[in-house]
Amino acid sequence: MRNLRFLLQKEFRQIFRDKIILAMMLGVPIIQLIIIPWAMNLNIKNINLSVVDNDHSTYSQQLITEIGSSGYFRIISADQSYRQALEHIENGSSDLIMELPDGFERNLIKEGRQTIGISVDAINGSRASIGRAYLGSVINDFNANLKINQVNLADTLTKTQGFIEITYSNWFNPHAEYKYFFVPGVLVLLLTMIGGFMTALNIVREKEVGTIEQINVTPIKKWEFILGKLIPFWIIGMILFSIGLCVIWGVYGITSTGSLPLLYVVAGIYMIALLGFGLLISTYCDNQIQAMFVAFFFILIFILMSGLFTSVQSMPPWAQYISEFTPVEHFIKIVRMIVLKGSGFYDVLTELGYISIFAIVLNGWAIWNYKKTS
Amino acid sequence: MEEKVIVCKELTKRFGDFYAVDKISFDVSKGEIFGFLGANGAGKTTAMRILCGLSYPSSGDALVAGFSVRNQQESIKKNIGYMSQRFSLYENLSILENIEFFGGVYGVSRKEIKDRSYKLVGELGLQKEAKKMVGSLPLGWKQKLAFSVSIFHHPKIVFLDEPTGGVDPVTRRQFWDMIYDASASGITIFVTTHYMDEAEYCNRISVMVDGKMEALDTPGNLKTKYGSDSMEDVFYKLARAAKRTGD
């Protein structure tokens, strides 16, 4: 225990002395937390729409106005012909073409139906399908209003066609705001980067400089050395986590729906798992370039496969299987459960179990592989 | 009989079919200054790493301060000091902080560290630099500091791996004065060097050639035996027979 106190004292002195590292560890994550969620916004807006109105009627104008005011579309051109509109798609200035045929208004009133043409630039698949769906829903609204108006006008009609209207209620994230889904994810991402890289690089640096040999020749015990490295970074990680929580509350107004102490317990265990991961890398690598490469490789996989940006459920089964083996996947799940849903201890128990297993295995492996005598 | 602090018997380190250290046997007495000579690649550092408990021997055994290098490395580590070829104090800690850390992990009490570190800094003439980062010191000062740190906890034996490499002659002389002082206080010195004038300062010298120990005696006896008037010449006669190339 005595040795540990000397190790901690030394480690903190070194960390606080290196102003650049300190700034990188604390400042950059905060700034990223403020910037990234805006850039990573998957709520698709500003879809560029070209309109070909062959009817020039009240109804057609009404529909176009409604689409323009929906907030999702930017009507970039009103073209004379489909061919002309297609040019906008070809040069990339437009994502969608909506063509209203001649006789649009007349057919709607007289026959109660009209087909319109929509063409989609599908290069960016998700943008295209979301754009098409939005446009469909705006037209449906327009349709529904039309029916109501007609029913009102033709009061005498006794039989109205029954139609099913679907209304949505988004639970836990009422406005289906992407930020609510994403911001906790960015917080997790930052903890992951700090935890994974900092320990790995720190220990490998001691190898490079040669000070680790001086440590290995002292009576410091293996577990003392490892705890001496883990504890300072664990504390920094938790401080960072707290700052992150403040930032997402201040900037995005997101506060944890569930228990804050529970969130901290989970974050604490997750941090141990990740520090163990960094430690493990450091026991296998001899220089910082190797450590950086290996850590980057795994952290990239962790991040892309963990459901931080995408939904794990939409991955093919084998990818979902891999995803289970990333500690990040379990942690992000719990964070979203607690922060957005307000889940309690028993709800997150299974996932917490997984994280604990990661913590034990990674650290155990690292301690086993760190040798004072070779 | 004198107390033996290192007893080495047929110590061997093999990497594949390469014998880095090949059945070396020798004793070192308490308080002795034992010079460990050899060309680059002769196996000096490997042997020293085994004696310090940093590396396992392939066969043979050695007792360092009464503990075996086969399975009691951690007990050895409590009783020795080690100064490696590479400077290995923390460059981003100050002189006092380095002394405090290494003294601390070797079990010196905080009070004693405090009292003695100021005294030590005074003896080294580094009062003004005490709070400066070690990385900013000139090499000669760093080496003297590293030596002082390695014997701060009064170990039984201190292992010095080319402690004066790249150091100017004046500082080297001062360094050897410090070694004599340490030896006088009962610390056994085990030192490797490439400077033959330094070899003359040792009580006894061993010369390693191709992993084997080819000679072991006092500098005077070695010179008589090989009919030379300098250690330089003795070393040259022995090392010339080497088949391995340097490094």
PDB file of C-alpha atoms in Angstrom, chain B:
ATOM      1  CA  MET B   1      36.296 -16.131   5.359  1.00  0.00           C
ATOM      2  CA  GLU B   2      34.907 -12.970   3.842  1.00  0.00           C
ATOM      3  CA  GLU B   3      31.180 -12.655   3.436  1.00  0.00           C
ATOM      4  CA  LYS B   4      30.111 -13.440  -0.142  1.00  0.00           C
ATOM      5  CA  VAL B   5      27.262 -11.283  -1.452  1.00  0.00           C
ATOM      6  CA  ILE B   6      27.192 -12.774  -4.942  1.00  0.00           C
ATOM      7  CA  VAL B   7      27.832 -16.445  -5.570  1.00  0.00           C
ATOM      8  CA  CYS B   8      27.460 -17.382  -9.215  1.00  0.00           C
ATOM      9  CA  LYS B   9      27.587 -21.018 -10.386  1.00  0.00           C
ATOM     10  CA  GLU B  10      27.611 -22.015 -14.045  1.00  0.00           C
ATOM     11  CA  LEU B  11      25.083 -19.342 -14.869  1.00  0.00           C
ATOM     12  CA  THR B  12      23.834 -19.716 -18.442  1.00  0.00           C
ATOM     13  CA  LYS B  13      21.409 -17.784 -20.645  1.00  0.00           C
ATOM     14  CA  ARG B  14      20.506 -19.300 -23.956  1.00  0.00           C
ATOM     15  CA  PHE B  15      18.425 -17.713 -26.719  1.00  0.00           C
ATOM     16  CA  GLY B  16      17.664 -20.561 -29.126  1.00  0.00           C
ATOM     17  CA  ASP B  17      21.084 -22.060 -29.836  1.00  0.00           C
ATOM     18  CA  PHE B  18      22.904 -18.831 -28.999  1.00  0.00           C
ATOM     19  CA  TYR B  19      24.654 -18.817 -25.623  1.00  0.00           C
ATOM     20  CA  ALA B  20      24.593 -15.178 -24.507  1.00  0.00           C
ATOM     21  CA  VAL B  21      26.031 -16.203 -21.156  1.00  0.00           C
ATOM     22  CA  ASP B  22      27.874 -19.503 -21.066  1.00  0.00           C
ATOM     23  CA  LYS B  23      28.427 -21.189 -17.681  1.00  0.00           C
ATOM     24  CA  ILE B  24      30.004 -18.332 -15.805  1.00  0.00           C
ATOM     25  CA  SER B  25      31.044 -18.858 -12.179  1.00  0.00           C
ATOM     26  CA  PHE B  26      32.449 -16.298  -9.736  1.00  0.00           C
ATOM     27  CA  ASP B  27      32.072 -14.861  -6.216  1.00  0.00           C
ATOM     28  CA  VAL B  28      31.940 -11.263  -5.089  1.00  0.00           C
ATOM     29  CA  SER B  29      32.769 -10.271  -1.488  1.00  0.00           C
ATOM     30  CA  LYS B  30      31.036  -7.661   0.601  1.00  0.00           C
ATOM     31  CA  GLY B  31      32.289  -4.127   0.001  1.00  0.00           C
ATOM     32  CA  GLU B  32      34.257  -5.153  -3.077  1.00  0.00           C
ATOM     33  CA  ILE B  33      34.389  -3.126  -6.278  1.00  0.00           C
ATOM     34  CA  PHE B  34      33.940  -5.773  -8.932  1.00  0.00           C
ATOM     35  CA  GLY B  35      34.664  -4.760 -12.521  1.00  0.00           C
ATOM     36  CA  PHE B  36      32.796  -6.622 -15.224  1.00  0.00           C
ATOM     37  CA  LEU B  37      34.537  -6.137 -18.563  1.00  0.00           C
ATOM     38  CA  GLY B  38      33.913  -7.412 -22.065  1.00  0.00           C
ATOM     39  CA  ALA B  39      33.485  -6.243 -25.623  1.00  0.00           C
ATOM     40  CA  ASN B  40      30.053  -5.214 -26.881  1.00  0.00           C
ATOM     41  CA  GLY B  41      27.918  -8.305 -27.229  1.00  0.00           C
ATOM     42  CA  ALA B  42      30.086 -10.393 -24.882  1.00  0.00           C
ATOM     43  CA  GLY B  43      27.094 -10.977 -22.598  1.00  0.00           C
ATOM     44  CA  LYS B  44      27.789  -8.523 -19.772  1.00  0.00           C
ATOM     45  CA  THR B  45      24.385  -6.844 -19.751  1.00  0.00           C
ATOM     46  CA  THR B  46      22.554 -10.178 -20.050  1.00  0.00           C
ATOM     47  CA  ALA B  47      24.451 -11.583 -17.079  1.00  0.00           C
ATOM     48  CA  MET B  48      23.807  -8.439 -15.071  1.00  0.00           C
ATOM     49  CA  ARG B  49      20.091  -8.528 -15.870  1.00  0.00           C
ATOM     50  CA  ILE B  50      19.899 -12.070 -14.528  1.00  0.00           C
ATOM     51  CA  LEU B  51      21.715 -11.090 -11.337  1.00  0.00           C
ATOM     52  CA  CYS B  52      19.266  -8.196 -10.856  1.00  0.00           C
ATOM     53  CA  GLY B  53      16.247 -10.464 -11.236  1.00  0.00           C
ATOM     54  CA  LEU B  54      15.144  -8.936 -14.537  1.00  0.00           C
ATOM     55  CA  SER B  55      15.728 -12.097 -16.548  1.00  0.00           C
ATOM     56  CA  TYR B  56      15.513 -15.832 -15.891  1.00  0.00           C
ATOM     57  CA  PRO B  57      18.679 -17.947 -16.270  1.00  0.00           C
ATOM     58  CA  SER B  58      18.437 -20.931 -18.651  1.00  0.00           C
ATOM     59  CA  SER B  59      20.522 -23.068 -16.315  1.00  0.00           C
ATOM     60  CA  GLY B  60      22.938 -22.719 -13.431  1.00  0.00           C
ATOM     61  CA  ASP B  61      22.197 -20.539 -10.436  1.00  0.00           C
ATOM     62  CA  ALA B  62      23.416 -17.497  -8.565  1.00  0.00           C
ATOM     63  CA  LEU B  63      22.774 -16.247  -5.062  1.00  0.00           C
ATOM     64  CA  VAL B  64      22.551 -12.478  -4.802  1.00  0.00           C
ATOM     65  CA  ALA B  65      22.446 -11.200  -1.214  1.00  0.00           C
ATOM     66  CA  GLY B  66      21.612 -14.780  -0.305  1.00  0.00           C
ATOM     67  CA  PHE B  67      18.636 -15.168  -2.672  1.00  0.00           C
ATOM     68  CA  SER B  68      18.457 -17.292  -5.797  1.00  0.00           C
ATOM     69  CA  VAL B  69      18.059 -15.691  -9.233  1.00  0.00           C
ATOM     70  CA  ARG B  70      15.890 -18.650 -10.232  1.00  0.00           C
ATOM     71  CA  ASN B  71      12.920 -18.046  -7.982  1.00  0.00           C
ATOM     72  CA  GLN B  72      13.607 -15.328  -5.396  1.00  0.00           C
ATOM     73  CA  GLN B  73      13.928 -12.335  -7.725  1.00  0.00           C
ATOM     74  CA  GLU B  74      11.598 -10.161  -5.681  1.00  0.00           C
ATOM     75  CA  SER B  75      13.703 -10.685  -2.539  1.00  0.00           C
ATOM     76  CA  ILE B  76      16.835  -9.814  -4.494  1.00  0.00           C
ATOM     77  CA  LYS B  77      15.201  -6.604  -5.667  1.00  0.00           C
ATOM     78  CA  LYS B  78      14.748  -5.431  -2.073  1.00  0.00           C
ATOM     79  CA  ASN B  79      18.493  -5.669  -1.504  1.00  0.00           C
ATOM     80  CA  ILE B  80      20.022  -4.166  -4.605  1.00  0.00           C
ATOM     81  CA  GLY B  81      20.301  -0.897  -6.454  1.00  0.00           C
ATOM     82  CA  TYR B  82      20.464  -0.762 -10.237  1.00  0.00           C
ATOM     83  CA  MET B  83      21.609   1.888 -12.639  1.00  0.00           C
ATOM     84  CA  SER B  84      21.013   0.898 -16.226  1.00  0.00           C
ATOM     85  CA  GLN B  85      22.865   1.775 -19.397  1.00  0.00           C
ATOM     86  CA  ARG B  86      20.035   4.081 -20.383  1.00  0.00           C
ATOM     87  CA  PHE B  87      19.318   6.981 -18.091  1.00  0.00           C
ATOM     88  CA  SER B  88      16.205   5.898 -16.296  1.00  0.00           C
ATOM     89  CA  LEU B  89      15.113   8.480 -13.797  1.00  0.00           C
ATOM     90  CA  TYR B  90      11.898  10.293 -14.687  1.00  0.00           C
ATOM     91  CA  GLU B  91      12.837  13.272 -16.838  1.00  0.00           C
ATOM     92  CA  ASN B  92       9.593  15.087 -16.112  1.00  0.00           C
ATOM     93  CA  LEU B  93      10.010  14.883 -12.352  1.00  0.00           C
ATOM     94  CA  SER B  94      12.306  17.177 -10.399  1.00  0.00           C
ATOM     95  CA  ILE B  95      15.468  15.975  -8.635  1.00  0.00           C
ATOM     96  CA  LEU B  96      13.734  15.912  -5.253  1.00  0.00           C
ATOM     97  CA  GLU B  97      10.669  14.161  -6.670  1.00  0.00           C
ATOM     98  CA  ASN B  98      12.805  11.425  -8.224  1.00  0.00           C
ATOM     99  CA  ILE B  99      14.644  10.861  -4.950  1.00  0.00           C
ATOM    100  CA  GLU B 100      11.342  10.806  -3.090  1.00  0.00           C
ATOM    101  CA  PHE B 101       9.775   8.288  -5.480  1.00  0.00           C
ATOM    102  CA  PHE B 102      12.640   5.819  -5.702  1.00  0.00           C
ATOM    103  CA  GLY B 103      13.513   6.173  -2.024  1.00  0.00           C
ATOM    104  CA  GLY B 104       9.849   5.622  -1.211  1.00  0.00           C
ATOM    105  CA  VAL B 105       9.388   2.445  -3.204  1.00  0.00           C
ATOM    106  CA  TYR B 106      12.522   0.981  -1.607  1.00  0.00           C
ATOM    107  CA  GLY B 107      10.982   1.502   1.797  1.00  0.00           C
ATOM    108  CA  VAL B 108      12.820   4.595   3.069  1.00  0.00           C
ATOM    109  CA  SER B 109      10.518   6.524   5.444  1.00  0.00           C
ATOM    110  CA  ARG B 110       9.112   9.877   4.350  1.00  0.00           C
ATOM    111  CA  LYS B 111      10.878  11.684   7.154  1.00  0.00           C
ATOM    112  CA  GLU B 112      14.216  10.153   6.294  1.00  0.00           C
ATOM    113  CA  ILE B 113      13.695  10.899   2.602  1.00  0.00           C
ATOM    114  CA  LYS B 114      13.032  14.515   3.450  1.00  0.00           C
ATOM    115  CA  ASP B 115      16.073  14.903   5.688  1.00  0.00           C
ATOM    116  CA  ARG B 116      18.510  13.036   3.512  1.00  0.00           C
ATOM    117  CA  SER B 117      17.431  14.258   0.094  1.00  0.00           C
ATOM    118  CA  TYR B 118      18.331  17.871   0.964  1.00  0.00           C
ATOM    119  CA  LYS B 119      21.672  16.689   2.274  1.00  0.00           C
ATOM    120  CA  LEU B 120      22.276  14.661  -0.852  1.00  0.00           C
ATOM    121  CA  VAL B 121      21.373  17.524  -3.159  1.00  0.00           C
ATOM    122  CA  GLY B 122      23.829  19.651  -1.201  1.00  0.00           C
ATOM    123  CA  GLU B 123      26.598  17.090  -1.589  1.00  0.00           C
ATOM    124  CA  LEU B 124      25.993  16.913  -5.310  1.00  0.00           C
ATOM    125  CA  GLY B 125      26.089  20.708  -5.496  1.00  0.00           C
ATOM    126  CA  LEU B 126      22.629  20.779  -7.023  1.00  0.00           C
ATOM    127  CA  GLN B 127      20.801  22.970  -4.453  1.00  0.00           C
ATOM    128  CA  LYS B 128      19.729  25.456  -7.095  1.00  0.00           C
ATOM    129  CA  GLU B 129      18.520  22.728  -9.420  1.00  0.00           C
ATOM    130  CA  ALA B 130      16.679  20.708  -6.759  1.00  0.00           C
ATOM    131  CA  LYS B 131      13.265  21.671  -8.076  1.00  0.00           C
ATOM    132  CA  LYS B 132      14.211  21.585 -11.754  1.00  0.00           C
ATOM    133  CA  MET B 133      13.123  18.778 -14.040  1.00  0.00           C
ATOM    134  CA  VAL B 134      15.768  16.097 -14.303  1.00  0.00           C
ATOM    135  CA  GLY B 135      15.469  16.168 -18.090  1.00  0.00           C
ATOM    136  CA  SER B 136      17.023  19.640 -18.154  1.00  0.00           C
ATOM    137  CA  LEU B 137      20.283  18.583 -16.439  1.00  0.00           C
ATOM    138  CA  PRO B 138      23.571  17.916 -18.288  1.00  0.00           C
ATOM    139  CA  LEU B 139      24.459  14.237 -18.736  1.00  0.00           C
ATOM    140  CA  GLY B 140      27.265  14.121 -16.159  1.00  0.00           C
ATOM    141  CA  TRP B 141      24.987  15.507 -13.447  1.00  0.00           C
ATOM    142  CA  LYS B 142      22.229  13.130 -14.417  1.00  0.00           C
ATOM    143  CA  GLN B 143      24.562  10.145 -14.041  1.00  0.00           C
ATOM    144  CA  LYS B 144      25.804  11.261 -10.626  1.00  0.00           C
ATOM    145  CA  LEU B 145      22.202  11.783  -9.562  1.00  0.00           C
ATOM    146  CA  ALA B 146      21.151   8.384 -10.907  1.00  0.00           C
ATOM    147  CA  PHE B 147      23.946   6.731  -8.945  1.00  0.00           C
ATOM    148  CA  SER B 148      22.994   8.573  -5.763  1.00  0.00           C
ATOM    149  CA  VAL B 149      19.367   7.522  -6.224  1.00  0.00           C
ATOM    150  CA  SER B 150      20.385   3.892  -6.801  1.00  0.00           C
ATOM    151  CA  ILE B 151      22.191   3.741  -3.423  1.00  0.00           C
ATOM    152  CA  PHE B 152      19.810   6.050  -1.523  1.00  0.00           C
ATOM    153  CA  HIS B 153      18.184   3.105   0.271  1.00  0.00           C
ATOM    154  CA  HIS B 154      21.570   1.602   1.323  1.00  0.00           C
ATOM    155  CA  PRO B 155      21.340  -1.579  -0.752  1.00  0.00           C
ATOM    156  CA  LYS B 156      23.741  -4.464  -0.137  1.00  0.00           C
ATOM    157  CA  ILE B 157      24.828  -4.422  -3.763  1.00  0.00           C
ATOM    158  CA  VAL B 158      24.570  -1.855  -6.509  1.00  0.00           C
ATOM    159  CA  PHE B 159      24.730  -2.863 -10.162  1.00  0.00           C
ATOM    160  CA  LEU B 160      26.087  -0.202 -12.504  1.00  0.00           C
ATOM    161  CA  ASP B 161      25.779  -0.846 -16.239  1.00  0.00           C
ATOM    162  CA  GLU B 162      28.249   1.434 -18.048  1.00  0.00           C
ATOM    163  CA  PRO B 163      27.514   4.301 -15.679  1.00  0.00           C
ATOM    164  CA  THR B 164      30.055   6.701 -17.160  1.00  0.00           C
ATOM    165  CA  GLY B 165      29.364   6.253 -20.865  1.00  0.00           C
ATOM    166  CA  GLY B 166      29.627   9.622 -22.594  1.00  0.00           C
ATOM    167  CA  VAL B 167      30.669  11.458 -19.433  1.00  0.00           C
ATOM    168  CA  ASP B 168      33.642  13.883 -19.391  1.00  0.00           C
ATOM    169  CA  PRO B 169      36.900  12.837 -17.597  1.00  0.00           C
ATOM    170  CA  VAL B 170      36.483  15.260 -14.686  1.00  0.00           C
ATOM    171  CA  THR B 171      32.968  14.078 -13.930  1.00  0.00           C
ATOM    172  CA  ARG B 172      34.080  10.474 -14.342  1.00  0.00           C
ATOM    173  CA  ARG B 173      36.743  11.040 -11.694  1.00  0.00           C
ATOM    174  CA  GLN B 174      34.110  12.521  -9.338  1.00  0.00           C
ATOM    175  CA  PHE B 175      31.831   9.603 -10.134  1.00  0.00           C
ATOM    176  CA  TRP B 176      34.517   7.155  -9.049  1.00  0.00           C
ATOM    177  CA  ASP B 177      35.042   9.097  -5.845  1.00  0.00           C
ATOM    178  CA  MET B 178      31.370   8.509  -5.134  1.00  0.00           C
ATOM    179  CA  ILE B 179      31.803   4.797  -5.898  1.00  0.00           C
ATOM    180  CA  TYR B 180      34.707   4.596  -3.429  1.00  0.00           C
ATOM    181  CA  ASP B 181      32.624   6.321  -0.754  1.00  0.00           C
ATOM    182  CA  ALA B 182      29.771   3.876  -1.317  1.00  0.00           C
ATOM    183  CA  SER B 183      32.174   0.936  -1.176  1.00  0.00           C
ATOM    184  CA  ALA B 184      33.680   2.259   2.048  1.00  0.00           C
ATOM    185  CA  SER B 185      30.212   2.352   3.603  1.00  0.00           C
ATOM    186  CA  GLY B 186      29.880  -1.380   2.905  1.00  0.00           C
ATOM    187  CA  ILE B 187      27.973  -1.375  -0.369  1.00  0.00           C
ATOM    188  CA  THR B 188      29.256  -3.910  -2.891  1.00  0.00           C
ATOM    189  CA  ILE B 189      29.792  -2.401  -6.333  1.00  0.00           C
ATOM    190  CA  PHE B 190      29.257  -4.458  -9.464  1.00  0.00           C
ATOM    191  CA  VAL B 191      30.212  -2.312 -12.441  1.00  0.00           C
ATOM    192  CA  THR B 192      30.601  -2.729 -16.195  1.00  0.00           C
ATOM    193  CA  THR B 193      32.742  -0.333 -18.162  1.00  0.00           C
ATOM    194  CA  HIS B 194      34.608   0.147 -21.413  1.00  0.00           C
ATOM    195  CA  TYR B 195      37.128   2.574 -19.911  1.00  0.00           C
ATOM    196  CA  MET B 196      40.319   0.756 -18.976  1.00  0.00           C
ATOM    197  CA  ASP B 197      41.491   3.483 -16.613  1.00  0.00           C
ATOM    198  CA  GLU B 198      38.310   2.805 -14.654  1.00  0.00           C
ATOM    199  CA  ALA B 199      39.074  -0.902 -14.663  1.00  0.00           C
ATOM    200  CA  GLU B 200      42.256  -0.070 -12.762  1.00  0.00           C
ATOM    201  CA  TYR B 201      40.141   1.402  -9.964  1.00  0.00           C
ATOM    202  CA  CYS B 202      38.419  -1.934  -9.320  1.00  0.00           C
ATOM    203  CA  ASN B 203      39.467  -4.409  -6.637  1.00  0.00           C
ATOM    204  CA  ARG B 204      38.989  -7.311  -9.010  1.00  0.00           C
ATOM    205  CA  ILE B 205      38.165  -7.565 -12.680  1.00  0.00           C
ATOM    206  CA  SER B 206      36.519 -10.212 -14.784  1.00  0.00           C
ATOM    207  CA  VAL B 207      36.709 -10.225 -18.558  1.00  0.00           C
ATOM    208  CA  MET B 208      33.938 -11.844 -20.586  1.00  0.00           C
ATOM    209  CA  VAL B 209      34.608 -13.069 -24.108  1.00  0.00           C
ATOM    210  CA  ASP B 210      31.823 -14.643 -26.189  1.00  0.00           C
ATOM    211  CA  GLY B 211      29.634 -15.342 -23.148  1.00  0.00           C
ATOM    212  CA  LYS B 212      32.440 -17.062 -21.208  1.00  0.00           C
ATOM    213  CA  MET B 213      34.466 -15.655 -18.355  1.00  0.00           C
ATOM    214  CA  GLU B 214      38.052 -15.741 -19.623  1.00  0.00           C
ATOM    215  CA  ALA B 215      39.859 -13.980 -16.787  1.00  0.00           C
ATOM    216  CA  LEU B 216      39.191 -13.028 -13.190  1.00  0.00           C
ATOM    217  CA  ASP B 217      41.742 -11.427 -10.866  1.00  0.00           C
ATOM    218  CA  THR B 218      43.054  -8.147  -9.477  1.00  0.00           C
ATOM    219  CA  PRO B 219      44.266  -5.647 -12.091  1.00  0.00           C
ATOM    220  CA  GLY B 220      47.866  -6.131 -10.905  1.00  0.00           C
ATOM    221  CA  ASN B 221      47.790  -9.918 -11.174  1.00  0.00           C
ATOM    222  CA  LEU B 222      46.145  -9.774 -14.601  1.00  0.00           C
ATOM    223  CA  LYS B 223      48.848  -7.470 -15.910  1.00  0.00           C
ATOM    224  CA  THR B 224      51.570  -9.798 -14.621  1.00  0.00           C
ATOM    225  CA  LYS B 225      49.853 -12.863 -15.991  1.00  0.00           C
ATOM    226  CA  TYR B 226      49.483 -11.421 -19.500  1.00  0.00           C
ATOM    227  CA  GLY B 227      52.835  -9.670 -19.400  1.00  0.00           C
ATOM    228  CA  SER B 228      51.342  -6.251 -20.062  1.00  0.00           C
ATOM    229  CA  ASP B 229      51.875  -2.938 -18.385  1.00  0.00           C
ATOM    230  CA  SER B 230      48.320  -1.675 -18.889  1.00  0.00           C
ATOM    231  CA  MET B 231      44.809  -3.053 -18.575  1.00  0.00           C
ATOM    232  CA  GLU B 232      44.213  -1.779 -22.102  1.00  0.00           C
ATOM    233  CA  ASP B 233      46.707  -4.336 -23.368  1.00  0.00           C
ATOM    234  CA  VAL B 234      45.310  -7.161 -21.212  1.00  0.00           C
ATOM    235  CA  PHE B 235      41.826  -6.476 -22.491  1.00  0.00           C
ATOM    236  CA  TYR B 236      43.043  -6.325 -26.067  1.00  0.00           C
ATOM    237  CA  LYS B 237      44.837  -9.666 -25.792  1.00  0.00           C
ATOM    238  CA  LEU B 238      41.725 -11.335 -24.379  1.00  0.00           C
ATOM    239  CA  ALA B 239      39.075  -9.693 -26.524  1.00  0.00           C
ATOM    240  CA  ARG B 240      40.963 -10.237 -29.772  1.00  0.00           C
ATOM    241  CA  ALA B 241      40.209 -13.946 -29.488  1.00  0.00           C
ATOM    242  CA  ALA B 242      36.483 -13.218 -29.676  1.00  0.00           C
ATOM    243  CA  LYS B 243      34.584 -14.737 -32.599  1.00  0.00           C
ATOM    244  CA  ARG B 244      31.362 -12.804 -32.107  1.00  0.00           C
ATOM    245  CA  THR B 245      31.174  -9.384 -33.637  1.00  0.00           C
ATOM    246  CA  GLY B 246      30.164  -6.341 -31.638  1.00  0.00           C
ATOM    247  CA  ASP B 247      26.576  -5.598 -30.619  1.00  0.00           C
TER     248      ASP B 247
END
